[in-house]
Amino acid sequence: MDNWITKQAQLAPQKIAVTDGHQSLTFATLAQRLTQVAGQLAAVGALTQPRVAMLTDTSLAGYQVALALLGTGHTIVWLNKRLPTTELRRQLQDSTVATCLVADDLWREGLGVNAVRFGTLLTTAATPRPLVATFDVHQVASIMYTSGTTGQPKGVLQTFENHYTSAIASALNLGVMPDDEWLCTVPIFHISGFSIMMRGLIYGMTVRLVPQFDAPAIAHILRTEPVTLISVVPFMLKKLLDQQTPTATPYCALRGMLLGGGPIDQATLRRCQQQGVPVVQSYGMTETASQVVALNFADAPSHVGSSGKPLFTTQLQLTPQTHEILLKTPALAAGYLGQPEKFAAKLTADGWYHTGDVGHLDEAGFLYVDGRLDDMIISGGENIFPDAIEAAYQSAPGVRDIAVVGRSDAEWGMVPVAFVVSDYPLDVAALVAFGRQHLAHYQVPQTFIPVVEIPHNGNGKVQRAKLRARLSATHSD
């Protein structure tokens, strides 16, 4: 297929492709600018190998460098800026890259490869280099490392076909309007952010970049700029709702918030309805290049709590015994870098992908995600998912963060135990009483353990393995 960058420069040359609120680039200007960046990449020796790593924030410079790599036929290895240098070195070695391009404010020593600052790259004298004419749909466009909550992160191979399928499926579900502008406040080194960049190129849509999530600043943008869509995770959604006081100025042009990234409590979704904030829940993962299941604007108000139906390019079924979610979609990644056997182990003989997530379907076919299969706690024959307990306690007074794991129990087999970050000393009786009001009795944690913080990985997911190890050590003591 045609190079998406040069194609949009032909189709919509004067349309704004990207803006950070200070500088805006049309598709024509962007395409021209990227030939200069491509020349600079060649001049610093970054294009000698097919893969190039990037360590960047969500900035206009990062956006341009990433697209210059794609536009010259290279594969981006995305690095998470929140990870320690030791883990970044492991990923750089695993991906066998020779060069890592680093945003100036994220510079660090000891990466073990040829590291080039953006400031150096973008001021290097160079002859412009033309972009490739076409994209090979089977070529790996990007490599993202999975979260690694239970083991070493794996490099997910995302092809141009994966990204294209994801974008088209989302367009068929949410629609594409001539004046759409997608606010990207999620990291572009995550699939949630990079998929917005890809949609921008495929739709010919403006992408509005912000360097980090700041609720007052984002609320101001939504009130004063023509942003129509924004991707959020539950934490962001709650912070934005807090900004919408009765006297606050309404959002200027917003037609929807795409919500993903974890469980959300019903109270927050009801607040969205009360405040007139259109929220569309979705379900996807790095291995599927973003959402593969989502609500649409028509169904969202009447199916609060559901992740929606499989998108047009997605097939979905649940296993009979465990109700694990299985998927078939052209958006499914080509595999794991250097570990084809691990990816193959997740596929059935006829090509269904085991997600590791458990869910249920209502009579109308809407999916509700219950939690991770390997997090499931079986207590007295009942299946308990930590996500449901954590979502319920998110609205408990004083609870700032909570994570639940299972503990062996002689009577019940396993029982849930909660680690809690609280604003004040834990009142266990009050927490139990709260749980009995909002959960089935067998879901209420038997023990509440006060902690200073919950361990999360670089992608913000709870590292339950660490909590289980801590619980095991405490129990044995």
PDB file of N, CA, C and O in Angstrom, residues 13-82:
ATOM      1  N   PRO A  13      -3.204  18.033   1.643  1.00  0.00           N
ATOM      2  CA  PRO A  13      -1.934  18.717   1.938  1.00  0.00           C
ATOM      3  C   PRO A  13      -2.046  19.822   2.972  1.00  0.00           C
ATOM      4  O   PRO A  13      -1.119  20.041   3.757  1.00  0.00           O
ATOM      5  N   GLN A  14      -3.182  20.538   3.008  1.00  0.00           N
ATOM      6  CA  GLN A  14      -3.321  21.676   3.917  1.00  0.00           C
ATOM      7  C   GLN A  14      -3.985  21.325   5.245  1.00  0.00           C
ATOM      8  O   GLN A  14      -4.143  22.189   6.112  1.00  0.00           O
ATOM      9  N   LYS A  15      -4.375  20.073   5.414  1.00  0.00           N
ATOM     10  CA  LYS A  15      -4.973  19.645   6.674  1.00  0.00           C
ATOM     11  C   LYS A  15      -3.884  19.564   7.745  1.00  0.00           C
ATOM     12  O   LYS A  15      -2.793  19.078   7.494  1.00  0.00           O
ATOM     13  N   ILE A  16      -4.201  20.012   8.964  1.00  0.00           N
ATOM     14  CA  ILE A  16      -3.244  19.912  10.060  1.00  0.00           C
ATOM     15  C   ILE A  16      -3.080  18.443  10.449  1.00  0.00           C
ATOM     16  O   ILE A  16      -4.046  17.777  10.812  1.00  0.00           O
ATOM     17  N   ALA A  17      -1.857  17.952  10.349  1.00  0.00           N
ATOM     18  CA  ALA A  17      -1.567  16.568  10.717  1.00  0.00           C
ATOM     19  C   ALA A  17      -1.322  16.434  12.197  1.00  0.00           C
ATOM     20  O   ALA A  17      -1.785  15.473  12.836  1.00  0.00           O
ATOM     21  N   VAL A  18      -0.585  17.383  12.762  1.00  0.00           N
ATOM     22  CA  VAL A  18      -0.196  17.281  14.172  1.00  0.00           C
ATOM     23  C   VAL A  18       0.038  18.676  14.736  1.00  0.00           C
ATOM     24  O   VAL A  18       0.490  19.582  14.045  1.00  0.00           O
ATOM     25  N   THR A  19      -0.304  18.820  16.010  1.00  0.00           N
ATOM     26  CA  THR A  19      -0.049  20.074  16.710  1.00  0.00           C
ATOM     27  C   THR A  19       0.229  19.778  18.166  1.00  0.00           C
ATOM     28  O   THR A  19      -0.308  18.812  18.726  1.00  0.00           O
ATOM     29  N   ASP A  20       1.103  20.580  18.754  1.00  0.00           N
ATOM     30  CA  ASP A  20       1.343  20.460  20.193  1.00  0.00           C
ATOM     31  C   ASP A  20       0.832  21.681  20.949  1.00  0.00           C
ATOM     32  O   ASP A  20       1.154  21.887  22.112  1.00  0.00           O
ATOM     33  N   GLY A  21       0.009  22.478  20.262  1.00  0.00           N
ATOM     34  CA  GLY A  21      -0.524  23.685  20.880  1.00  0.00           C
ATOM     35  C   GLY A  21       0.331  24.906  20.638  1.00  0.00           C
ATOM     36  O   GLY A  21      -0.111  26.034  20.845  1.00  0.00           O
ATOM     37  N   HIS A  22       1.547  24.686  20.189  1.00  0.00           N
ATOM     38  CA  HIS A  22       2.467  25.790  19.886  1.00  0.00           C
ATOM     39  C   HIS A  22       2.857  25.792  18.408  1.00  0.00           C
ATOM     40  O   HIS A  22       2.916  26.834  17.779  1.00  0.00           O
ATOM     41  N   GLN A  23       3.098  24.613  17.886  1.00  0.00           N
ATOM     42  CA  GLN A  23       3.471  24.466  16.487  1.00  0.00           C
ATOM     43  C   GLN A  23       2.553  23.455  15.827  1.00  0.00           C
ATOM     44  O   GLN A  23       2.237  22.416  16.411  1.00  0.00           O
ATOM     45  N   SER A  24       2.123  23.764  14.607  1.00  0.00           N
ATOM     46  CA  SER A  24       1.258  22.868  13.848  1.00  0.00           C
ATOM     47  C   SER A  24       1.896  22.562  12.508  1.00  0.00           C
ATOM     48  O   SER A  24       2.499  23.453  11.880  1.00  0.00           O
ATOM     49  N   LEU A  25       1.762  21.308  12.071  1.00  0.00           N
ATOM     50  CA  LEU A  25       2.304  20.907  10.783  1.00  0.00           C
ATOM     51  C   LEU A  25       1.186  20.339   9.922  1.00  0.00           C
ATOM     52  O   LEU A  25       0.444  19.449  10.364  1.00  0.00           O
ATOM     53  N   THR A  26       1.058  20.847   8.700  1.00  0.00           N
ATOM     54  CA  THR A  26       0.126  20.241   7.754  1.00  0.00           C
ATOM     55  C   THR A  26       0.727  18.931   7.249  1.00  0.00           C
ATOM     56  O   THR A  26       1.919  18.659   7.433  1.00  0.00           O
ATOM     57  N   PHE A  27      -0.099  18.123   6.593  1.00  0.00           N
ATOM     58  CA  PHE A  27       0.427  16.871   6.050  1.00  0.00           C
ATOM     59  C   PHE A  27       1.507  17.133   5.004  1.00  0.00           C
ATOM     60  O   PHE A  27       2.500  16.395   4.926  1.00  0.00           O
ATOM     61  N   ALA A  28       1.344  18.182   4.209  1.00  0.00           N
ATOM     62  CA  ALA A  28       2.363  18.510   3.200  1.00  0.00           C
ATOM     63  C   ALA A  28       3.661  18.930   3.870  1.00  0.00           C
ATOM     64  O   ALA A  28       4.752  18.480   3.490  1.00  0.00           O
ATOM     65  N   THR A  29       3.559  19.791   4.878  1.00  0.00           N
ATOM     66  CA  THR A  29       4.751  20.249   5.590  1.00  0.00           C
ATOM     67  C   THR A  29       5.403  19.089   6.340  1.00  0.00           C
ATOM     68  O   THR A  29       6.633  18.983   6.382  1.00  0.00           O
ATOM     69  N   LEU A  30       4.580  18.245   6.931  1.00  0.00           N
ATOM     70  CA  LEU A  30       5.105  17.096   7.665  1.00  0.00           C
ATOM     71  C   LEU A  30       5.910  16.192   6.741  1.00  0.00           C
ATOM     72  O   LEU A  30       7.033  15.782   7.081  1.00  0.00           O
ATOM     73  N   ALA A  31       5.349  15.848   5.586  1.00  0.00           N
ATOM     74  CA  ALA A  31       6.049  14.962   4.655  1.00  0.00           C
ATOM     75  C   ALA A  31       7.388  15.555   4.245  1.00  0.00           C
ATOM     76  O   ALA A  31       8.410  14.856   4.177  1.00  0.00           O
ATOM     77  N   GLN A  32       7.376  16.864   3.974  1.00  0.00           N
ATOM     78  CA  GLN A  32       8.621  17.532   3.589  1.00  0.00           C
ATOM     79  C   GLN A  32       9.605  17.545   4.748  1.00  0.00           C
ATOM     80  O   GLN A  32      10.807  17.286   4.571  1.00  0.00           O
ATOM     81  N   ARG A  33       9.104  17.846   5.929  1.00  0.00           N
ATOM     82  CA  ARG A  33       9.961  17.891   7.109  1.00  0.00           C
ATOM     83  C   ARG A  33      10.581  16.522   7.389  1.00  0.00           C
ATOM     84  O   ARG A  33      11.748  16.423   7.778  1.00  0.00           O
ATOM     85  N   LEU A  34       9.837  15.467   7.161  1.00  0.00           N
ATOM     86  CA  LEU A  34      10.343  14.133   7.459  1.00  0.00           C
ATOM     87  C   LEU A  34      11.469  13.713   6.521  1.00  0.00           C
ATOM     88  O   LEU A  34      12.326  12.913   6.908  1.00  0.00           O
ATOM     89  N   THR A  35      11.506  14.244   5.311  1.00  0.00           N
ATOM     90  CA  THR A  35      12.645  13.946   4.434  1.00  0.00           C
ATOM     91  C   THR A  35      13.931  14.541   5.010  1.00  0.00           C
ATOM     92  O   THR A  35      15.007  13.947   4.886  1.00  0.00           O
ATOM     93  N   GLN A  36      13.810  15.705   5.654  1.00  0.00           N
ATOM     94  CA  GLN A  36      14.971  16.315   6.306  1.00  0.00           C
ATOM     95  C   GLN A  36      15.421  15.474   7.504  1.00  0.00           C
ATOM     96  O   GLN A  36      16.610  15.207   7.685  1.00  0.00           O
ATOM     97  N   VAL A  37      14.461  15.055   8.323  1.00  0.00           N
ATOM     98  CA  VAL A  37      14.794  14.225   9.487  1.00  0.00           C
ATOM     99  C   VAL A  37      15.390  12.894   9.028  1.00  0.00           C
ATOM    100  O   VAL A  37      16.333  12.381   9.643  1.00  0.00           O
ATOM    101  N   ALA A  38      14.861  12.341   7.939  1.00  0.00           N
ATOM    102  CA  ALA A  38      15.398  11.092   7.409  1.00  0.00           C
ATOM    103  C   ALA A  38      16.864  11.263   7.016  1.00  0.00           C
ATOM    104  O   ALA A  38      17.699  10.386   7.280  1.00  0.00           O
ATOM    105  N   GLY A  39      17.179  12.382   6.392  1.00  0.00           N
ATOM    106  CA  GLY A  39      18.568  12.671   6.041  1.00  0.00           C
ATOM    107  C   GLY A  39      19.441  12.782   7.277  1.00  0.00           C
ATOM    108  O   GLY A  39      20.590  12.305   7.291  1.00  0.00           O
ATOM    109  N   GLN A  40      18.913  13.401   8.330  1.00  0.00           N
ATOM    110  CA  GLN A  40      19.662  13.531   9.569  1.00  0.00           C
ATOM    111  C   GLN A  40      19.864  12.176  10.246  1.00  0.00           C
ATOM    112  O   GLN A  40      20.925  11.905  10.805  1.00  0.00           O
ATOM    113  N   LEU A  41      18.843  11.316  10.175  1.00  0.00           N
ATOM    114  CA  LEU A  41      18.997   9.968  10.723  1.00  0.00           C
ATOM    115  C   LEU A  41      20.113   9.213  10.006  1.00  0.00           C
ATOM    116  O   LEU A  41      20.918   8.516  10.643  1.00  0.00           O
ATOM    117  N   ALA A  42      20.164   9.359   8.693  1.00  0.00           N
ATOM    118  CA  ALA A  42      21.228   8.704   7.925  1.00  0.00           C
ATOM    119  C   ALA A  42      22.593   9.289   8.287  1.00  0.00           C
ATOM    120  O   ALA A  42      23.580   8.547   8.421  1.00  0.00           O
ATOM    121  N   ALA A  43      22.643  10.605   8.477  1.00  0.00           N
ATOM    122  CA  ALA A  43      23.912  11.278   8.761  1.00  0.00           C
ATOM    123  C   ALA A  43      24.520  10.854  10.093  1.00  0.00           C
ATOM    124  O   ALA A  43      25.748  10.825  10.240  1.00  0.00           O
ATOM    125  N   VAL A  44      23.681  10.518  11.074  1.00  0.00           N
ATOM    126  CA  VAL A  44      24.214  10.096  12.386  1.00  0.00           C
ATOM    127  C   VAL A  44      24.359   8.578  12.471  1.00  0.00           C
ATOM    128  O   VAL A  44      24.646   8.040  13.541  1.00  0.00           O
ATOM    129  N   GLY A  45      24.133   7.882  11.368  1.00  0.00           N
ATOM    130  CA  GLY A  45      24.333   6.443  11.322  1.00  0.00           C
ATOM    131  C   GLY A  45      23.212   5.617  11.899  1.00  0.00           C
ATOM    132  O   GLY A  45      23.406   4.429  12.217  1.00  0.00           O
ATOM    133  N   ALA A  46      22.001   6.199  12.005  1.00  0.00           N
ATOM    134  CA  ALA A  46      20.893   5.489  12.630  1.00  0.00           C
ATOM    135  C   ALA A  46      20.200   4.510  11.696  1.00  0.00           C
ATOM    136  O   ALA A  46      19.445   3.649  12.167  1.00  0.00           O
ATOM    137  N   LEU A  47      20.454   4.629  10.377  1.00  0.00           N
ATOM    138  CA  LEU A  47      19.702   3.822   9.425  1.00  0.00           C
ATOM    139  C   LEU A  47      20.509   2.658   8.856  1.00  0.00           C
ATOM    140  O   LEU A  47      20.157   2.105   7.816  1.00  0.00           O
ATOM    141  N   THR A  48      21.555   2.278   9.562  1.00  0.00           N
ATOM    142  CA  THR A  48      22.405   1.195   9.063  1.00  0.00           C
ATOM    143  C   THR A  48      21.811  -0.182   9.335  1.00  0.00           C
ATOM    144  O   THR A  48      22.235  -1.163   8.735  1.00  0.00           O
ATOM    145  N   GLN A  49      20.853  -0.259  10.260  1.00  0.00           N
ATOM    146  CA  GLN A  49      20.194  -1.525  10.579  1.00  0.00           C
ATOM    147  C   GLN A  49      18.680  -1.341  10.471  1.00  0.00           C
ATOM    148  O   GLN A  49      18.173  -0.216  10.579  1.00  0.00           O
ATOM    149  N   PRO A  50      17.935  -2.439  10.275  1.00  0.00           N
ATOM    150  CA  PRO A  50      16.485  -2.310  10.065  1.00  0.00           C
ATOM    151  C   PRO A  50      15.719  -1.822  11.290  1.00  0.00           C
ATOM    152  O   PRO A  50      14.646  -1.249  11.144  1.00  0.00           O
ATOM    153  N   ARG A  51      16.254  -2.042  12.505  1.00  0.00           N
ATOM    154  CA  ARG A  51      15.560  -1.619  13.726  1.00  0.00           C
ATOM    155  C   ARG A  51      16.306  -0.480  14.399  1.00  0.00           C
ATOM    156  O   ARG A  51      17.529  -0.506  14.505  1.00  0.00           O
ATOM    157  N   VAL A  52      15.520   0.486  14.886  1.00  0.00           N
ATOM    158  CA  VAL A  52      16.081   1.617  15.621  1.00  0.00           C
ATOM    159  C   VAL A  52      15.226   1.832  16.862  1.00  0.00           C
ATOM    160  O   VAL A  52      13.994   1.865  16.776  1.00  0.00           O
ATOM    161  N   ALA A  53      15.868   1.978  18.012  1.00  0.00           N
ATOM    162  CA  ALA A  53      15.139   2.174  19.262  1.00  0.00           C
ATOM    163  C   ALA A  53      14.886   3.644  19.512  1.00  0.00           C
ATOM    164  O   ALA A  53      15.648   4.515  19.072  1.00  0.00           O
ATOM    165  N   MET A  54      13.797   3.905  20.250  1.00  0.00           N
ATOM    166  CA  MET A  54      13.446   5.278  20.630  1.00  0.00           C
ATOM    167  C   MET A  54      13.077   5.339  22.100  1.00  0.00           C
ATOM    168  O   MET A  54      12.315   4.510  22.601  1.00  0.00           O
ATOM    169  N   LEU A  55      13.605   6.361  22.768  1.00  0.00           N
ATOM    170  CA  LEU A  55      13.256   6.654  24.154  1.00  0.00           C
ATOM    171  C   LEU A  55      12.770   8.092  24.160  1.00  0.00           C
ATOM    172  O   LEU A  55      13.558   9.032  24.090  1.00  0.00           O
ATOM    173  N   THR A  56      11.453   8.261  24.192  1.00  0.00           N
ATOM    174  CA  THR A  56      10.892   9.593  24.010  1.00  0.00           C
ATOM    175  C   THR A  56       9.639   9.786  24.839  1.00  0.00           C
ATOM    176  O   THR A  56       9.024   8.827  25.324  1.00  0.00           O
ATOM    177  N   ASP A  57       9.283  11.043  25.013  1.00  0.00           N
ATOM    178  CA  ASP A  57       7.994  11.377  25.585  1.00  0.00           C
ATOM    179  C   ASP A  57       7.047  11.713  24.429  1.00  0.00           C
ATOM    180  O   ASP A  57       7.398  11.566  23.259  1.00  0.00           O
ATOM    181  N   THR A  58       5.840  12.138  24.779  1.00  0.00           N
ATOM    182  CA  THR A  58       4.856  12.457  23.743  1.00  0.00           C
ATOM    183  C   THR A  58       5.066  13.896  23.298  1.00  0.00           C
ATOM    184  O   THR A  58       4.406  14.818  23.763  1.00  0.00           O
ATOM    185  N   SER A  59       6.001  14.074  22.396  1.00  0.00           N
ATOM    186  CA  SER A  59       6.388  15.408  21.943  1.00  0.00           C
ATOM    187  C   SER A  59       6.354  15.479  20.426  1.00  0.00           C
ATOM    188  O   SER A  59       6.342  14.448  19.738  1.00  0.00           O
ATOM    189  N   LEU A  60       6.365  16.689  19.916  1.00  0.00           N
ATOM    190  CA  LEU A  60       6.376  16.874  18.466  1.00  0.00           C
ATOM    191  C   LEU A  60       7.673  16.333  17.869  1.00  0.00           C
ATOM    192  O   LEU A  60       7.671  15.756  16.778  1.00  0.00           O
ATOM    193  N   ALA A  61       8.778  16.497  18.592  1.00  0.00           N
ATOM    194  CA  ALA A  61      10.046  15.958  18.107  1.00  0.00           C
ATOM    195  C   ALA A  61       9.990  14.434  18.044  1.00  0.00           C
ATOM    196  O   ALA A  61      10.393  13.820  17.046  1.00  0.00           O
ATOM    197  N   GLY A  62       9.476  13.811  19.108  1.00  0.00           N
ATOM    198  CA  GLY A  62       9.360  12.359  19.116  1.00  0.00           C
ATOM    199  C   GLY A  62       8.452  11.846  18.013  1.00  0.00           C
ATOM    200  O   GLY A  62       8.733  10.819  17.381  1.00  0.00           O
ATOM    201  N   TYR A  63       7.354  12.555  17.793  1.00  0.00           N
ATOM    202  CA  TYR A  63       6.404  12.208  16.735  1.00  0.00           C
ATOM    203  C   TYR A  63       7.107  12.217  15.374  1.00  0.00           C
ATOM    204  O   TYR A  63       6.976  11.279  14.578  1.00  0.00           O
ATOM    205  N   GLN A  64       7.881  13.262  15.096  1.00  0.00           N
ATOM    206  CA  GLN A  64       8.541  13.387  13.800  1.00  0.00           C
ATOM    207  C   GLN A  64       9.648  12.349  13.616  1.00  0.00           C
ATOM    208  O   GLN A  64       9.769  11.757  12.537  1.00  0.00           O
ATOM    209  N   VAL A  65      10.422  12.117  14.648  1.00  0.00           N
ATOM    210  CA  VAL A  65      11.496  11.124  14.538  1.00  0.00           C
ATOM    211  C   VAL A  65      10.906   9.742  14.291  1.00  0.00           C
ATOM    212  O   VAL A  65      11.401   8.980  13.447  1.00  0.00           O
ATOM    213  N   ALA A  66       9.827   9.410  15.010  1.00  0.00           N
ATOM    214  CA  ALA A  66       9.180   8.112  14.831  1.00  0.00           C
ATOM    215  C   ALA A  66       8.675   7.945  13.399  1.00  0.00           C
ATOM    216  O   ALA A  66       8.888   6.897  12.762  1.00  0.00           O
ATOM    217  N   LEU A  67       8.000   8.960  12.877  1.00  0.00           N
ATOM    218  CA  LEU A  67       7.456   8.849  11.522  1.00  0.00           C
ATOM    219  C   LEU A  67       8.557   8.857  10.468  1.00  0.00           C
ATOM    220  O   LEU A  67       8.398   8.252   9.397  1.00  0.00           O
ATOM    221  N   ALA A  68       9.673   9.523  10.746  1.00  0.00           N
ATOM    222  CA  ALA A  68      10.796   9.482   9.806  1.00  0.00           C
ATOM    223  C   ALA A  68      11.373   8.068   9.731  1.00  0.00           C
ATOM    224  O   ALA A  68      11.760   7.599   8.648  1.00  0.00           O
ATOM    225  N   LEU A  69      11.405   7.372  10.864  1.00  0.00           N
ATOM    226  CA  LEU A  69      11.864   5.984  10.853  1.00  0.00           C
ATOM    227  C   LEU A  69      10.907   5.106  10.045  1.00  0.00           C
ATOM    228  O   LEU A  69      11.329   4.335   9.186  1.00  0.00           O
ATOM    229  N   LEU A  70       9.609   5.232  10.335  1.00  0.00           N
ATOM    230  CA  LEU A  70       8.624   4.456   9.571  1.00  0.00           C
ATOM    231  C   LEU A  70       8.685   4.814   8.092  1.00  0.00           C
ATOM    232  O   LEU A  70       8.616   3.939   7.224  1.00  0.00           O
ATOM    233  N   GLY A  71       8.794   6.091   7.823  1.00  0.00           N
ATOM    234  CA  GLY A  71       8.770   6.576   6.447  1.00  0.00           C
ATOM    235  C   GLY A  71       9.962   6.158   5.625  1.00  0.00           C
ATOM    236  O   GLY A  71       9.915   6.205   4.389  1.00  0.00           O
ATOM    237  N   THR A  72      11.046   5.742   6.287  1.00  0.00           N
ATOM    238  CA  THR A  72      12.219   5.250   5.564  1.00  0.00           C
ATOM    239  C   THR A  72      12.284   3.723   5.577  1.00  0.00           C
ATOM    240  O   THR A  72      13.302   3.136   5.201  1.00  0.00           O
ATOM    241  N   GLY A  73      11.189   3.086   6.028  1.00  0.00           N
ATOM    242  CA  GLY A  73      11.136   1.632   5.989  1.00  0.00           C
ATOM    243  C   GLY A  73      11.791   0.934   7.152  1.00  0.00           C
ATOM    244  O   GLY A  73      12.099  -0.258   7.074  1.00  0.00           O
ATOM    245  N   HIS A  74      11.983   1.641   8.261  1.00  0.00           N
ATOM    246  CA  HIS A  74      12.625   1.054   9.423  1.00  0.00           C
ATOM    247  C   HIS A  74      11.600   0.702  10.506  1.00  0.00           C
ATOM    248  O   HIS A  74      10.488   1.232  10.531  1.00  0.00           O
ATOM    249  N   THR A  75      12.003  -0.184  11.379  1.00  0.00           N
ATOM    250  CA  THR A  75      11.162  -0.641  12.480  1.00  0.00           C
ATOM    251  C   THR A  75      11.525   0.110  13.750  1.00  0.00           C
ATOM    252  O   THR A  75      12.703   0.195  14.108  1.00  0.00           O
ATOM    253  N   ILE A  76      10.508   0.646  14.427  1.00  0.00           N
ATOM    254  CA  ILE A  76      10.727   1.352  15.692  1.00  0.00           C
ATOM    255  C   ILE A  76      10.684   0.345  16.843  1.00  0.00           C
ATOM    256  O   ILE A  76       9.731  -0.438  16.962  1.00  0.00           O
ATOM    257  N   VAL A  77      11.692   0.369  17.683  1.00  0.00           N
ATOM    258  CA  VAL A  77      11.658  -0.377  18.934  1.00  0.00           C
ATOM    259  C   VAL A  77      11.346   0.636  20.024  1.00  0.00           C
ATOM    260  O   VAL A  77      12.177   1.474  20.374  1.00  0.00           O
ATOM    261  N   TRP A  78      10.127   0.581  20.533  1.00  0.00           N
ATOM    262  CA  TRP A  78       9.683   1.563  21.514  1.00  0.00           C
ATOM    263  C   TRP A  78      10.174   1.178  22.915  1.00  0.00           C
ATOM    264  O   TRP A  78       9.994   0.035  23.345  1.00  0.00           O
ATOM    265  N   LEU A  79      10.755   2.140  23.605  1.00  0.00           N
ATOM    266  CA  LEU A  79      11.231   1.929  24.966  1.00  0.00           C
ATOM    267  C   LEU A  79      10.387   2.748  25.938  1.00  0.00           C
ATOM    268  O   LEU A  79      10.026   3.893  25.640  1.00  0.00           O
ATOM    269  N   ASN A  80      10.110   2.163  27.076  1.00  0.00           N
ATOM    270  CA  ASN A  80       9.293   2.817  28.103  1.00  0.00           C
ATOM    271  C   ASN A  80      10.193   3.674  28.984  1.00  0.00           C
ATOM    272  O   ASN A  80      11.090   3.158  29.667  1.00  0.00           O
ATOM    273  N   LYS A  81       9.957   4.968  29.011  1.00  0.00           N
ATOM    274  CA  LYS A  81      10.831   5.885  29.746  1.00  0.00           C
ATOM    275  C   LYS A  81      10.796   5.652  31.251  1.00  0.00           C
ATOM    276  O   LYS A  81      11.690   6.120  31.967  1.00  0.00           O
ATOM    277  N   ARG A  82       9.795   4.927  31.743  1.00  0.00           N
ATOM    278  CA  ARG A  82       9.686   4.709  33.181  1.00  0.00           C
ATOM    279  C   ARG A  82      10.542   3.539  33.674  1.00  0.00           C
ATOM    280  O   ARG A  82      10.679   3.340  34.873  1.00  0.00           O
TER     281      ARG A  82
END
